[in-house]
Tab-separated table of N, CA and C in Angstrom:
chain	number	residue	atom	x	y	z
A	1	GLY	N	-9.838	18.789	0.746
A	1	GLY	CA	-9.983	17.958	-0.240
A	1	GLY	C	-9.823	16.655	0.133
A	2	VAL	N	-9.850	15.566	-0.885
A	2	VAL	CA	-9.715	14.087	-0.740
A	2	VAL	C	-8.782	13.838	-1.154
A	3	GLN	N	-7.864	13.099	-0.447
A	3	GLN	CA	-6.430	12.740	-1.214
A	3	GLN	C	-6.370	11.278	-1.151
A	4	PRO	N	-6.367	10.259	-1.953
A	4	PRO	CA	-6.500	9.026	-1.754
A	4	PRO	C	-5.209	8.144	-1.699
A	5	CYS	N	-5.120	7.333	-1.227
A	5	CYS	CA	-3.771	6.533	-0.963
A	5	CYS	C	-4.150	4.857	-1.296
A	6	VAL	N	-3.165	4.191	-1.371
A	6	VAL	CA	-3.484	2.828	-1.109
A	6	VAL	C	-2.848	2.232	-0.071
A	7	LEU	N	-3.504	1.379	0.606
A	7	LEU	CA	-2.935	0.468	1.891
A	7	LEU	C	-3.384	-0.908	1.426
A	8	ALA	N	-2.281	-1.620	1.128
A	8	ALA	CA	-2.673	-3.038	0.701
A	8	ALA	C	-1.874	-3.971	1.471
A	9	ASP	N	-2.500	-5.208	1.986
A	9	ASP	CA	-1.833	-6.142	2.587
A	9	ASP	C	-1.287	-7.118	1.360
A	10	ALA	N	-0.102	-6.680	1.269
A	10	ALA	CA	0.784	-7.005	0.367
A	10	ALA	C	1.746	-8.233	0.878
A	11	TRP	N	2.641	-9.106	0.060
A	11	TRP	CA	3.638	-9.832	0.356
A	11	TRP	C	4.788	-9.754	-0.568
A	12	LEU	N	5.689	-10.259	-0.294
A	12	LEU	CA	6.790	-10.236	-1.582
A	12	LEU	C	6.594	-11.577	-2.059
A	13	ASP	N	6.205	-11.273	-3.208
A	13	ASP	CA	5.929	-12.490	-4.257
A	13	ASP	C	7.243	-13.149	-5.125
A	14	ASP	N	7.087	-14.558	-4.511
A	14	ASP	CA	8.168	-15.016	-5.531
A	14	ASP	C	7.653	-16.238	-6.132
A	15	THR	N	6.390	-16.041	-6.619
A	15	THR	CA	5.450	-16.938	-7.349
A	15	THR	C	5.404	-16.681	-8.914
A	16	ALA	N	4.842	-17.573	-9.611
A	16	ALA	CA	5.103	-17.373	-11.007
A	16	ALA	C	4.029	-16.082	-11.397
A	17	TRP	N	3.339	-15.552	-10.761
A	17	TRP	CA	2.487	-14.876	-10.870
A	17	TRP	C	2.834	-13.110	-10.415
A	18	ARG	N	4.166	-12.992	-10.101
A	18	ARG	CA	5.078	-11.810	-9.549
A	18	ARG	C	4.993	-10.758	-10.683
A	19	ARG	N	4.788	-11.275	-12.006
A	19	ARG	CA	4.913	-9.921	-13.158
A	19	ARG	C	3.578	-9.407	-13.202
A	20	LEU	N	2.346	-9.837	-12.950
A	20	LEU	CA	1.287	-9.717	-12.820
A	20	LEU	C	0.934	-8.664	-11.716
A	21	TRP	N	1.478	-9.053	-10.397
A	21	TRP	CA	1.613	-8.035	-9.120
A	21	TRP	C	2.094	-6.895	-9.464
A	22	ALA	N	3.536	-7.056	-10.018
A	22	ALA	CA	4.280	-5.869	-10.532
A	22	ALA	C	3.521	-4.969	-10.948
A	23	ALA	N	2.900	-5.254	-12.435
A	23	ALA	CA	2.106	-4.553	-13.221
A	23	ALA	C	1.273	-3.504	-12.494
A	24	LEU	N	0.547	-4.561	-11.751
A	24	LEU	CA	-0.448	-3.886	-10.908
A	24	LEU	C	-0.089	-2.775	-10.430
A	25	GLN	N	0.917	-2.942	-9.337
A	25	GLN	CA	1.555	-2.053	-8.518
A	25	GLN	C	2.251	-0.771	-9.077
A	26	GLU	N	2.725	-1.014	-10.273
A	26	GLU	CA	3.114	0.044	-11.172
A	26	GLU	C	1.856	0.925	-11.555
A	27	ARG	N	0.702	0.311	-12.167
A	27	ARG	CA	-0.520	1.034	-12.364
A	27	ARG	C	-0.866	1.862	-11.065
A	28	LEU	N	-1.029	1.196	-9.565
A	28	LEU	CA	-1.453	1.998	-8.488
A	28	LEU	C	-0.552	3.060	-8.415
A	29	ARG	N	0.786	2.903	-8.495
A	29	ARG	CA	1.577	4.123	-7.926
A	29	ARG	C	1.897	5.000	-9.160
A	30	ARG	N	0.962	4.970	-10.246
A	30	ARG	CA	1.228	6.024	-10.966
A	30	ARG	C	-0.194	7.019	-10.799
A	31	ARG	N	-1.152	6.422	-10.371
A	31	ARG	CA	-2.256	7.148	-9.949
A	31	ARG	C	-2.493	7.568	-8.619
A	32	PHE	N	-1.864	6.901	-7.537
A	32	PHE	CA	-1.967	7.105	-6.099
A	32	PHE	C	-0.763	7.451	-5.502
A	33	ARG	N	-0.727	8.489	-4.739
A	33	ARG	CA	0.545	8.658	-3.953
A	33	ARG	C	-0.127	8.746	-2.542
A	34	PRO	N	0.240	8.270	-1.416
A	34	PRO	CA	1.334	6.999	-1.567
A	34	PRO	C	0.534	5.487	-1.623
A	35	VAL	N	1.363	4.615	-2.053
A	35	VAL	CA	1.126	3.257	-2.073
A	35	VAL	C	1.901	2.684	-0.965
A	36	LEU	N	0.972	2.100	-0.041
A	36	LEU	CA	1.816	1.583	1.266
A	36	LEU	C	1.445	-0.023	0.943
A	37	GLU	N	2.444	-0.857	1.130
A	37	GLU	CA	2.231	-2.178	1.225
A	37	GLU	C	2.786	-2.739	2.577
A	38	SER	N	1.963	-3.833	3.213
A	38	SER	CA	2.277	-4.260	4.457
A	38	SER	C	3.623	-4.815	4.545
A	39	CYS	N	4.114	-5.605	3.571
A	39	CYS	CA	5.665	-5.978	3.762
A	39	CYS	C	6.472	-5.161	3.663
A	40	ARG	N	6.296	-3.815	3.412
A	40	ARG	CA	7.188	-2.907	3.314
A	40	ARG	C	7.024	-2.060	4.575
A	41	ILE	N	6.034	-1.955	5.197
A	41	ILE	CA	5.906	-0.734	6.251
A	41	ILE	C	6.221	-1.450	7.530
A	42	GLY	N	6.020	-2.890	7.826
A	42	GLY	CA	5.975	-3.916	8.524
A	42	GLY	C	4.836	-3.930	9.617
A	43	ALA	N	3.800	-3.754	8.938
A	43	ALA	CA	2.504	-3.832	9.426
A	43	ALA	C	1.396	-3.966	8.499
A	44	ALA	N	0.267	-4.868	8.997
A	44	ALA	CA	-0.649	-5.002	8.097
A	44	ALA	C	-1.833	-4.813	8.796
A	45	LYS	N	-2.923	-4.382	7.980
A	45	LYS	CA	-4.288	-4.448	7.970
A	45	LYS	C	-4.728	-5.314	8.955
A	46	PRO	N	-5.707	-5.142	9.914
A	46	PRO	CA	-6.151	-4.322	10.661
A	46	PRO	C	-5.196	-3.693	11.717
A	47	GLN	N	-3.850	-3.838	11.734
A	47	GLN	CA	-3.317	-3.287	12.866
A	47	GLN	C	-2.988	-1.510	12.829
A	48	PRO	N	-3.272	-0.813	13.920
A	48	PRO	CA	-3.331	0.686	14.116
A	48	PRO	C	-2.094	1.205	13.502
A	49	GLU	N	-0.862	0.716	13.540
A	49	GLU	CA	0.148	1.145	12.908
A	49	GLU	C	0.010	1.162	11.657
A	50	ALA	N	-0.577	0.527	10.761
A	50	ALA	CA	-1.019	0.380	9.519
A	50	ALA	C	-1.523	1.644	8.905
A	51	PHE	N	-2.509	1.860	9.711
A	51	PHE	CA	-3.518	3.279	9.437
A	51	PHE	C	-2.546	4.436	9.965
A	52	ALA	N	-2.024	4.369	10.851
A	52	ALA	CA	-1.012	5.511	11.339
A	52	ALA	C	-0.031	5.957	10.355
A	53	ARG	N	0.528	4.900	9.611
A	53	ARG	CA	1.736	5.136	8.467
A	53	ARG	C	0.885	5.981	7.517
A	54	ALA	N	-0.408	5.293	7.078
A	54	ALA	CA	-0.986	5.717	5.864
A	54	ALA	C	-1.491	7.296	5.773
A	55	LEU	N	-1.495	7.613	7.400
A	55	LEU	CA	-2.179	8.843	7.603
A	55	LEU	C	-1.096	9.930	7.501
A	56	ARG	N	0.195	9.384	8.396
A	56	ARG	CA	1.266	10.205	8.211
A	56	ARG	C	1.948	10.533	6.789
A	57	ALA	N	1.691	9.667	5.964
A	57	ALA	CA	2.180	9.825	4.717
A	57	ALA	C	1.219	10.821	3.798
A	58	LEU	N	0.169	10.761	4.091
A	58	LEU	CA	-0.929	11.851	3.694
A	58	LEU	C	-0.739	13.155	4.242
A	59	GLY	N	-0.034	13.146	5.359
A	59	GLY	CA	0.231	14.217	6.189
A	59	GLY	C	-1.335	14.826	6.855
A	60	ALA	N	-1.959	13.939	7.131
A	60	ALA	CA	-3.198	14.070	7.945
A	60	ALA	C	-3.074	13.826	9.420
A	61	PRO	N	-4.010	14.281	10.044
A	61	PRO	CA	-3.480	14.414	11.537
A	61	PRO	C	-3.823	12.876	12.327
A	62	PRO	N	-3.505	12.876	13.250
A	62	PRO	CA	-3.771	11.139	13.603
A	62	PRO	C	-5.196	10.887	14.353
A	63	PRO	N	-5.360	9.622	14.185
A	63	PRO	CA	-6.828	9.757	14.676
A	63	PRO	C	-7.164	10.011	15.984
A	64	GLN	N	-8.187	10.213	16.506
A	64	GLN	CA	-8.648	10.683	17.968
A	64	GLN	C	-9.065	9.540	18.877
A	65	GLU	N	-9.118	8.376	18.133
A	65	GLU	CA	-9.378	7.183	18.724
A	65	GLU	C	-8.574	6.365	19.437
């Protein structure tokens, strides 16, 4: 089967728009498991570690590349 997740290049937002970002995150978390944000996992796209963390969170085997 297919198991979707969200891997976002996000940052800790201290701007006036943070409420909108928080609302979007809440909607994403309701629909997708897991939701991984670069600011929380310490890696950003296209770093291989970001994708490796997403695969581990999904329980998928590591890539062969």
